[in-house]
PDB file of C-alpha atoms in Angstrom:
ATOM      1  CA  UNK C   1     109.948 107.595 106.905  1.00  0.00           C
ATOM      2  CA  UNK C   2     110.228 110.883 104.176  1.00  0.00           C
ATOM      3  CA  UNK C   3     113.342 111.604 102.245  1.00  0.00           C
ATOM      4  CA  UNK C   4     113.998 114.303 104.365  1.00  0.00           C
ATOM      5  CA  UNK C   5     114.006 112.538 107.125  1.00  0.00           C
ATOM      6  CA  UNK C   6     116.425 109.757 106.222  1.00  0.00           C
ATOM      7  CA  UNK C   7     118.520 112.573 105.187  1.00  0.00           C
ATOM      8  CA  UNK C   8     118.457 114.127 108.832  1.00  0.00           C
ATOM      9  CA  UNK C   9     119.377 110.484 110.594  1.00  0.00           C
ATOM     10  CA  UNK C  10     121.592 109.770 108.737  1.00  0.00           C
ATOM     11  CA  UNK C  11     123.732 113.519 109.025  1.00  0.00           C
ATOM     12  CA  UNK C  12     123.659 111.941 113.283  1.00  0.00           C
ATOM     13  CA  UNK C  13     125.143 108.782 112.665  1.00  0.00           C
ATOM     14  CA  UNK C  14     128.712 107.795 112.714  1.00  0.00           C
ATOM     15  CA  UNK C  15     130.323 110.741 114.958  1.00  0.00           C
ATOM     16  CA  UNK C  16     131.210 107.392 117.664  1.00  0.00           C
ATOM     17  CA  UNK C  17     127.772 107.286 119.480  1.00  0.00           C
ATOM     18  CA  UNK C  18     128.460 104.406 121.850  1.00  0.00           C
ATOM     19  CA  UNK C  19     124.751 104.469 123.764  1.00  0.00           C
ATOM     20  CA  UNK C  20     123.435 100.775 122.779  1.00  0.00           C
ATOM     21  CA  UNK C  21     120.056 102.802 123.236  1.00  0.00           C
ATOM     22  CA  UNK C  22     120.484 102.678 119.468  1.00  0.00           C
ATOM     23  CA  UNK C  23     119.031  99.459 119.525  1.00  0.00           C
ATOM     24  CA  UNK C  24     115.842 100.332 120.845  1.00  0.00           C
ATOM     25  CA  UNK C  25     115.719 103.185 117.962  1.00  0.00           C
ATOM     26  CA  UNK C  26     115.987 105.694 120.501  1.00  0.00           C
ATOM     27  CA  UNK C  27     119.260 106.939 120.658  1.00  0.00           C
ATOM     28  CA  UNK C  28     119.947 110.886 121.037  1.00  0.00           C
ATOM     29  CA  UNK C  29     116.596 110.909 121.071  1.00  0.00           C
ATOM     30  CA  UNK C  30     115.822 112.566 125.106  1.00  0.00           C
ATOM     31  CA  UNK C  31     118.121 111.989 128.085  1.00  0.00           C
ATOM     32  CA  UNK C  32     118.399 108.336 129.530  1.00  0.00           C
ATOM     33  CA  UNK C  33     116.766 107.736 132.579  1.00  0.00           C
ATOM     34  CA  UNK C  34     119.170 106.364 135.038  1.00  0.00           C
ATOM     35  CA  UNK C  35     117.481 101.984 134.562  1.00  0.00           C
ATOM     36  CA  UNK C  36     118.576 102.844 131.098  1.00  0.00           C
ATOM     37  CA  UNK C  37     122.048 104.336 131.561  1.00  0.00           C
ATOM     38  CA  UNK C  38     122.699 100.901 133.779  1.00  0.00           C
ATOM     39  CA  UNK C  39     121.742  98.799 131.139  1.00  0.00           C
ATOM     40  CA  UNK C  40     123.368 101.181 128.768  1.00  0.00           C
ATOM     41  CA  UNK C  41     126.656 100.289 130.674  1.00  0.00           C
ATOM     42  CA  UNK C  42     125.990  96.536 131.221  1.00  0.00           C
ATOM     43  CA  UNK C  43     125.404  96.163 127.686  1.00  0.00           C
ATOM     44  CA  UNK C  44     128.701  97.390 126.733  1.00  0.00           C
ATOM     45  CA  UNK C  45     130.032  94.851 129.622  1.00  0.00           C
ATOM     46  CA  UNK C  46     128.125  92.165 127.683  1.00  0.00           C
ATOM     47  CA  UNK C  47     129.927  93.081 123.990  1.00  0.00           C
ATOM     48  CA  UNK C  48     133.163  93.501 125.643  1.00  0.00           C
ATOM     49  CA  UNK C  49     132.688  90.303 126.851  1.00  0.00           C
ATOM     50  CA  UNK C  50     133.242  91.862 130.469  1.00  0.00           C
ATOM     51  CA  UNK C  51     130.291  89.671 131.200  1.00  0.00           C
ATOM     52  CA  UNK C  52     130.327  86.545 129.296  1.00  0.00           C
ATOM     53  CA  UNK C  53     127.186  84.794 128.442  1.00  0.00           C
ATOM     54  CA  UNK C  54     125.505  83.116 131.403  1.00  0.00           C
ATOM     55  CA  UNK C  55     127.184  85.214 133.941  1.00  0.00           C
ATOM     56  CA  UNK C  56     124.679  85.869 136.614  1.00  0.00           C
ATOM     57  CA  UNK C  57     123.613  89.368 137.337  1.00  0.00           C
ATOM     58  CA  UNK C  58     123.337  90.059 140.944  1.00  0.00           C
ATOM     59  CA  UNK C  59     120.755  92.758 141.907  1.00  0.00           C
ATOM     60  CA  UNK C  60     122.330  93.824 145.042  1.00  0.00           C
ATOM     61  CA  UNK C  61     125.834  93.645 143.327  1.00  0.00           C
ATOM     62  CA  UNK C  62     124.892  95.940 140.388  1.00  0.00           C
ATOM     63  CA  UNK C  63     123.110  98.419 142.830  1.00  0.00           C
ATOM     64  CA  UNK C  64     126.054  99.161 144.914  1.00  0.00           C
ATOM     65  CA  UNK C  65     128.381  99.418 141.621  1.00  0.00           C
ATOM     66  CA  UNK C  66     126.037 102.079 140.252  1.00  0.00           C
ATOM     67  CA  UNK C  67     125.076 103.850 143.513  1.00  0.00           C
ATOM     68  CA  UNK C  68     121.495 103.356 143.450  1.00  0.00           C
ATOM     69  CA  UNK C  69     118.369 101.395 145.306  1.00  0.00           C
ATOM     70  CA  UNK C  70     117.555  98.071 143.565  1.00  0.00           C
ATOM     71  CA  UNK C  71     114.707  99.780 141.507  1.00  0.00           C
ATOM     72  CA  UNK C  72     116.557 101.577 138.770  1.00  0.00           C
ATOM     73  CA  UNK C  73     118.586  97.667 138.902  1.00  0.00           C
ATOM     74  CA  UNK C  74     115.290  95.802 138.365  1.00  0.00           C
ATOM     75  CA  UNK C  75     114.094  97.856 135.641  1.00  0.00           C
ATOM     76  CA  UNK C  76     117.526  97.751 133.668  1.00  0.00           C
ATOM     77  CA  UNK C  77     117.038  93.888 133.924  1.00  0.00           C
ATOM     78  CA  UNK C  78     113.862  94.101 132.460  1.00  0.00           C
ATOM     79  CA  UNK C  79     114.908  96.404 129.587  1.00  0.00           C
ATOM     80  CA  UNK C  80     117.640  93.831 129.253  1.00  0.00           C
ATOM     81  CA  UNK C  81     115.584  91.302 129.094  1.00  0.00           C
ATOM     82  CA  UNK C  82     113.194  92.791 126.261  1.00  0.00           C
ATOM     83  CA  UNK C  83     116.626  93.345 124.661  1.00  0.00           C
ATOM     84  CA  UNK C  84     117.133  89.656 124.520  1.00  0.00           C
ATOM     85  CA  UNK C  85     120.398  90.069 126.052  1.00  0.00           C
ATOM     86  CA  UNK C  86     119.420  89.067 129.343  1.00  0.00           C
ATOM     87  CA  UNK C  87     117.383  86.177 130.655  1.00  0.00           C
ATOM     88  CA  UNK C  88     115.463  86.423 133.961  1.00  0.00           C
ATOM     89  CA  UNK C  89     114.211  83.699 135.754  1.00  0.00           C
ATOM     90  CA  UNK C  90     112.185  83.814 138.968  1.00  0.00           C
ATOM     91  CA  UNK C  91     114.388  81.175 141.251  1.00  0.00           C
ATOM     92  CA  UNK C  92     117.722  82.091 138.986  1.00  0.00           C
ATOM     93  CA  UNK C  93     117.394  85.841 138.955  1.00  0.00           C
ATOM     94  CA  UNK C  94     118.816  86.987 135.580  1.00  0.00           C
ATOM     95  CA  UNK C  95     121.370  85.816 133.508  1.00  0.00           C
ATOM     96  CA  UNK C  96     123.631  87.164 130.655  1.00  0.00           C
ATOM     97  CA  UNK C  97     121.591  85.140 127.266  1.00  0.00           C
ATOM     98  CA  UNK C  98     123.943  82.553 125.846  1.00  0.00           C
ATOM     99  CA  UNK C  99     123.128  82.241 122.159  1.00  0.00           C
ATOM    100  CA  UNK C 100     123.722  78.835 120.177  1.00  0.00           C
ATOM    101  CA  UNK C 101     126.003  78.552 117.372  1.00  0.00           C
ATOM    102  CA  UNK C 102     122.636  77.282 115.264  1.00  0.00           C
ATOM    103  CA  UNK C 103     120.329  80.572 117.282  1.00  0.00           C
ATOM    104  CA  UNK C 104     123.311  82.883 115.375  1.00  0.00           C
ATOM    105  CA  UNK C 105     123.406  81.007 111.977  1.00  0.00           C
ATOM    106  CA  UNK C 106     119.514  81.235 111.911  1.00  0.00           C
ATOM    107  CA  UNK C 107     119.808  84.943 112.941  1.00  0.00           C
ATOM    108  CA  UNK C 108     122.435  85.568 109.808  1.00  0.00           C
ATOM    109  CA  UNK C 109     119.981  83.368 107.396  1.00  0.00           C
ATOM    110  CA  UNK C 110     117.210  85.732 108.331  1.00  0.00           C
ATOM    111  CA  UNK C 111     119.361  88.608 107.753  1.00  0.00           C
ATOM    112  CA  UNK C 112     119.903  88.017 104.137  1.00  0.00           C
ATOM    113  CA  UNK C 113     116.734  87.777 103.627  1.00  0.00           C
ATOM    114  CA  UNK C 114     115.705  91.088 105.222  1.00  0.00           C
ATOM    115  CA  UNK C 115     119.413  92.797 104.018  1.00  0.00           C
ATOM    116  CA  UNK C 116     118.596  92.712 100.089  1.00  0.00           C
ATOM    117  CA  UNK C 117     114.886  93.587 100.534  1.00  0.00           C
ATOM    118  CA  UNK C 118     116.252  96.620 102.565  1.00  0.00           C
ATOM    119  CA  UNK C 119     118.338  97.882 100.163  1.00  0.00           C
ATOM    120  CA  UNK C 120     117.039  96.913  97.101  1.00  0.00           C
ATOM    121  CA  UNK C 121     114.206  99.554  98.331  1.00  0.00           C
ATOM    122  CA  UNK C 122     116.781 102.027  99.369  1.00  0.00           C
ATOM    123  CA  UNK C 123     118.062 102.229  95.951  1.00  0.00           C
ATOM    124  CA  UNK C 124     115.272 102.360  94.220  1.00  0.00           C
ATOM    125  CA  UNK C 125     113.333 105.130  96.795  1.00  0.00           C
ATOM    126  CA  UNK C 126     115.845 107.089  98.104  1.00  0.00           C
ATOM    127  CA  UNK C 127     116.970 110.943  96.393  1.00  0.00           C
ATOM    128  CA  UNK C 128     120.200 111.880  95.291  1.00  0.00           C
ATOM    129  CA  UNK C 129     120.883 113.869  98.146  1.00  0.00           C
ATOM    130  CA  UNK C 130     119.679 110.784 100.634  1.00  0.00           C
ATOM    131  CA  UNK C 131     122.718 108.838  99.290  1.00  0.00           C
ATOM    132  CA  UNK C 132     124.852 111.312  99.611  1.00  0.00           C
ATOM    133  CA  UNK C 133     123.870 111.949 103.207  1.00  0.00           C
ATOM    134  CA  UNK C 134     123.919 107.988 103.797  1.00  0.00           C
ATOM    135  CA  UNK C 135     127.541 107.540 102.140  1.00  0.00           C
ATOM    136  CA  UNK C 136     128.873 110.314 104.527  1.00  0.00           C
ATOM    137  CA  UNK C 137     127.379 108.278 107.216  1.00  0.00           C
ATOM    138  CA  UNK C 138     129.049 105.146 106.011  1.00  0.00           C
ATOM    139  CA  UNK C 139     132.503 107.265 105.592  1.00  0.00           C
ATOM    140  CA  UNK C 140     132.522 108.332 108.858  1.00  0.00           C
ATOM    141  CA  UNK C 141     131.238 104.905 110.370  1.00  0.00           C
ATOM    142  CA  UNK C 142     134.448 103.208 108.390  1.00  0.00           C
ATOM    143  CA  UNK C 143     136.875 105.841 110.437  1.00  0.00           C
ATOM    144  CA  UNK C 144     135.557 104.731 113.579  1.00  0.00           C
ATOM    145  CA  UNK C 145     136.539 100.996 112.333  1.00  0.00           C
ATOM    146  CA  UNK C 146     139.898 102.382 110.775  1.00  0.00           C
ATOM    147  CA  UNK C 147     140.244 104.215 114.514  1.00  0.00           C
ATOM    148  CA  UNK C 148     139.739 100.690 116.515  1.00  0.00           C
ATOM    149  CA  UNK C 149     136.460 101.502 118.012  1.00  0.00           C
ATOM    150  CA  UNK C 150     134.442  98.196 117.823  1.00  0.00           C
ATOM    151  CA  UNK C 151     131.824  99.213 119.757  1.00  0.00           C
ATOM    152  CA  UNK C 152     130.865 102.746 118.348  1.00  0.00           C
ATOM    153  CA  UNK C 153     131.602 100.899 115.083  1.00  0.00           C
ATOM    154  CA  UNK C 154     129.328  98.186 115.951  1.00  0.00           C
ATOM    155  CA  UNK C 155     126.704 100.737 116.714  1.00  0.00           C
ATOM    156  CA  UNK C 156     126.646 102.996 113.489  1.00  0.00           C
ATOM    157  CA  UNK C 157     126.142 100.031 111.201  1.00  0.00           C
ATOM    158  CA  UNK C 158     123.343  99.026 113.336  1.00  0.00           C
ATOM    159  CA  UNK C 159     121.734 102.305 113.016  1.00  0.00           C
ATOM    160  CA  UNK C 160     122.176 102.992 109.561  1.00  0.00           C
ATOM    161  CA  UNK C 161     120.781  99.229 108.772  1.00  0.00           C
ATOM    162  CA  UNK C 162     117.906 100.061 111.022  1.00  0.00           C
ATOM    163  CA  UNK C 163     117.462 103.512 109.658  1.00  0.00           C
ATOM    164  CA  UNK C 164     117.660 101.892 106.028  1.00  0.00           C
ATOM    165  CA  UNK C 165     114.939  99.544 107.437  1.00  0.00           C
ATOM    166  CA  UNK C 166     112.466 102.214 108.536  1.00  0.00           C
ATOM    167  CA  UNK C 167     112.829 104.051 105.211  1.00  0.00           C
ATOM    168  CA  UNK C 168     112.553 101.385 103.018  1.00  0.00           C
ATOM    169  CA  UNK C 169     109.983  98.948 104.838  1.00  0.00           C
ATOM    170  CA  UNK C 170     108.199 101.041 107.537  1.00  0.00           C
ATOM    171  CA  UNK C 171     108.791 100.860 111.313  1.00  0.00           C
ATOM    172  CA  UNK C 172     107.833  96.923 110.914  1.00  0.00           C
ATOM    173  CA  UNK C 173     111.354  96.457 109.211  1.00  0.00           C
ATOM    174  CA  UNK C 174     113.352  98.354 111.628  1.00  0.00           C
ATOM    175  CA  UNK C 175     111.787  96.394 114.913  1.00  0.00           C
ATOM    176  CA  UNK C 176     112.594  93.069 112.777  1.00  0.00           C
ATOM    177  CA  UNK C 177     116.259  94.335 112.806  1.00  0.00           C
ATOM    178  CA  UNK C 178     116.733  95.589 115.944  1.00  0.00           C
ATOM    179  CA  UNK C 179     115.865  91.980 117.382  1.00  0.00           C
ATOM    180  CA  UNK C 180     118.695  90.500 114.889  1.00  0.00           C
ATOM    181  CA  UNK C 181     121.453  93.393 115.970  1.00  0.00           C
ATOM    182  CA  UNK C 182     121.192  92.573 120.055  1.00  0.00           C
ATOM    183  CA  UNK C 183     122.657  89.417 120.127  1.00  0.00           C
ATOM    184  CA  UNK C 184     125.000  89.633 117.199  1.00  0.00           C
ATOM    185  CA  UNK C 185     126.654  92.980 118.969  1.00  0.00           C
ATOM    186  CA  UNK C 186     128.723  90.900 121.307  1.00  0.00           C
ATOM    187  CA  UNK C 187     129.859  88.716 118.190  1.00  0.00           C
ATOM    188  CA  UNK C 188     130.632  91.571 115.748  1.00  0.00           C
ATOM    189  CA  UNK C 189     132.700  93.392 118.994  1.00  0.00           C
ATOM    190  CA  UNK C 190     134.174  90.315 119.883  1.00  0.00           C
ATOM    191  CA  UNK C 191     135.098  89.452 116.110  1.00  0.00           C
ATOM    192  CA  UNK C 192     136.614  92.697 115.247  1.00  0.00           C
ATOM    193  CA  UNK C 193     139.118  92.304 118.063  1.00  0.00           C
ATOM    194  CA  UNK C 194     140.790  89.457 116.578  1.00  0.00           C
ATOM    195  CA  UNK C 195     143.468  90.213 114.622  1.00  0.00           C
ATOM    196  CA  UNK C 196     143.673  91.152 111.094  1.00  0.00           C
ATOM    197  CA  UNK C 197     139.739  91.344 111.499  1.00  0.00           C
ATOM    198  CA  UNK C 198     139.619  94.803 111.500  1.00  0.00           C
ATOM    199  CA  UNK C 199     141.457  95.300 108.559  1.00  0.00           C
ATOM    200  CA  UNK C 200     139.626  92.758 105.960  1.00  0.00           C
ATOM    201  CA  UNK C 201     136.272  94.448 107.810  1.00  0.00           C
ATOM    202  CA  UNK C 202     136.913  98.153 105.987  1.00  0.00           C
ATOM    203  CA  UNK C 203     137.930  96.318 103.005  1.00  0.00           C
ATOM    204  CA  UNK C 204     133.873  94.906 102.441  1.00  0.00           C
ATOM    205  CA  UNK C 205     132.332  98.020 104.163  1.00  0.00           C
ATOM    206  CA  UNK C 206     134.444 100.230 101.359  1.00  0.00           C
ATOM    207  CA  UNK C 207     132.857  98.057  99.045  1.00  0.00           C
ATOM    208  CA  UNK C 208     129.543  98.294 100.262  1.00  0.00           C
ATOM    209  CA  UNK C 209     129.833 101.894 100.496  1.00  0.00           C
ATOM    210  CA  UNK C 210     130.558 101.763  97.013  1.00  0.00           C
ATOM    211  CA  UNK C 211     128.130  99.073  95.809  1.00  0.00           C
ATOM    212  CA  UNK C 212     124.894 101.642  97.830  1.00  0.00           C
ATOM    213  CA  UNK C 213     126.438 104.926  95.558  1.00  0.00           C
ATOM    214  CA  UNK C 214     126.127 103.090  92.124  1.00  0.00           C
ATOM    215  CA  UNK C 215     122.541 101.644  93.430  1.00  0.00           C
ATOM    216  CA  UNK C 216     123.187  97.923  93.069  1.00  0.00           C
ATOM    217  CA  UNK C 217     121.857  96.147  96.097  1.00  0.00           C
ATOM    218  CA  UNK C 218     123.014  92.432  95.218  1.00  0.00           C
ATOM    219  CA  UNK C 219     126.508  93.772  95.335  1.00  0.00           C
ATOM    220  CA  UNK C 220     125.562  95.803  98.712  1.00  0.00           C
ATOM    221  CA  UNK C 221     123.909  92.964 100.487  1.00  0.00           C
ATOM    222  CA  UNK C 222     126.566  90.365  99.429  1.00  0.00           C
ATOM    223  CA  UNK C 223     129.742  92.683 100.599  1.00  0.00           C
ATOM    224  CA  UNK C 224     127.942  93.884 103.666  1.00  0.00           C
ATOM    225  CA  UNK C 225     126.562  90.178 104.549  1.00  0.00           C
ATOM    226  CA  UNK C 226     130.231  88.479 103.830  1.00  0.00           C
ATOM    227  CA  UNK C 227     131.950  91.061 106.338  1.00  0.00           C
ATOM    228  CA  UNK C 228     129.469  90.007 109.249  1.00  0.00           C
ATOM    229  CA  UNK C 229     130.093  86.586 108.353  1.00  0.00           C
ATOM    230  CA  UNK C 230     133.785  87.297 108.345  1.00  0.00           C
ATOM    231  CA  UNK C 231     133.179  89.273 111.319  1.00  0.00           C
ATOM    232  CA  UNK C 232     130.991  86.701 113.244  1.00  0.00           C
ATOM    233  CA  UNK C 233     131.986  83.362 112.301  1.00  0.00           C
ATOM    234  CA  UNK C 234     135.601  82.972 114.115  1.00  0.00           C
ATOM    235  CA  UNK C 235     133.569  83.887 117.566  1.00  0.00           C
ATOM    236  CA  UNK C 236     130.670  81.610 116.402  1.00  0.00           C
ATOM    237  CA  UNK C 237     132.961  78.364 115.910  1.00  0.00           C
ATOM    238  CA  UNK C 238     135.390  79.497 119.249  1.00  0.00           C
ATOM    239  CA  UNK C 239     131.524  78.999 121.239  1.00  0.00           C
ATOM    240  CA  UNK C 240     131.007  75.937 119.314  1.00  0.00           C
ATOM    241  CA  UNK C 241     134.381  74.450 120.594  1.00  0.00           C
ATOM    242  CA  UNK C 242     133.990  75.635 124.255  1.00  0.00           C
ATOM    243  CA  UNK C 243     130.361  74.699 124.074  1.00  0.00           C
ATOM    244  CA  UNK C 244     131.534  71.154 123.295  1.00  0.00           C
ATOM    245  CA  UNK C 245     134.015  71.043 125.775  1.00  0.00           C
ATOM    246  CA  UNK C 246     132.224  72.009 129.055  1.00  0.00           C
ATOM    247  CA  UNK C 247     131.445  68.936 130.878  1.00  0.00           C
ATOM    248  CA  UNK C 248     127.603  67.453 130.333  1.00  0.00           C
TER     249      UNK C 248
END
């Protein structure tokens, strides 16, 4: 990815985009076809926690909610399922993915990894003008927090982390992340519901902002990695606990 065209993705991000096509690195891009506005809408289901994880996913059921033959159905479960946030069995039928308590800690270990590689690169590549563009991205993305909108809030950081990736690593980098940010949506949505969570949230991604303008990436990873955490780990341990409790 050029300058120029960091600069132009990141001038669409952060206007409260709530299409979890983002995650596929398609969002905005053409009009969804209608398998991918279903899974569009069961996704959001899924972070809302509408549908918790292992909630079965009737195909008959979710073709007379949307209005459609079981075809458009079928193929949103497959997209689903490429999306990791859906599991599909042949005797089961498909299944909203449960993730582990250990699946998400090995999910945020990898993420540090991949976080300070990202924007160490960003720092050191990106024009002027490409951090300016990005920190208006960030601004606006930290009103949709400030404005209680987990999901669309969810979704910016997501694409400017996978637009960072692109730029700074090739498309290689941004597939890497896009496989981390579908099952971590649900916990970062779910997290930033709690109370108080919101709040201490825009207090690290202020700091980030401000850690990406002066082009120090340890400071950027570490304040952008310990509001996921904060984000994240409440949800992770409340699993943990109802995990342990269900009967064996």
């Amino acid at each position: 990815m050029k300058d120029v065209e960091f600069c132009n993705a990141m001038r669409s991000i952060g206007f409260g985009d709530r299409s979890f096509a983002v995650l596929r690195g398609m969002s905005g891009q053409r009009p969804l076809a209608a398998s991918e506005q279903i899974a569009d809408q069961i996704s959001y289901d899924i972070a809302r926690e509408i549908l918790p994880p292992l909630t079965p996913l009737r195909e008959q059921a979710l073709a007379e909610r949307f209005g459609v033959s079981r075809g458009p159905v079928r193929d949103a479960l497959r997209l689903l399922e490429r999306d990791a946030l859906v599991r599909v069995s042949p005797n089961r039928g498909a299944v909203v993915t449960g993730y582990s308590a250990a699946e998400m800690r090995q999910i945020a270990d990898i993420s540090r990894a991949i976080t300070y590689l990202t924007l160490s690169k960003v720092t050191q590549r990106a024009s002027d003008l490409a951090i300016v563009e990005m920190t208006a991205a960030q601004l606006r993305t930290g009103r949709l927090l400030h404005n209680e909108d987990p999901v669309a809030f969810a979704l910016a950081v997501a694409a400017i982390t996978m637009t960072q990736a692109r730029f700074a690593t090739g498309r290689h980098g941004e597939m890497i992340l896009q496989l981390l940010y579908r099952p971590s949506i649900r916990y970062t949505v779910a997290g930033l519901r709690r109370t108080g969570a919101a709040d201490q949230a825009e207090t690290m991604w202020d700091r980030h902002i401000v850690a990406m303008q002066r082009r120090d990436p340890e400071t950027a990873s570490k304040t952008f990695l310990h509001m996921l955490r904060d984000i994240h780990l409440p949800v992770i341990v409340q699993d943990e606990r109802h995990n342990s409790a269900e009967p064996r």
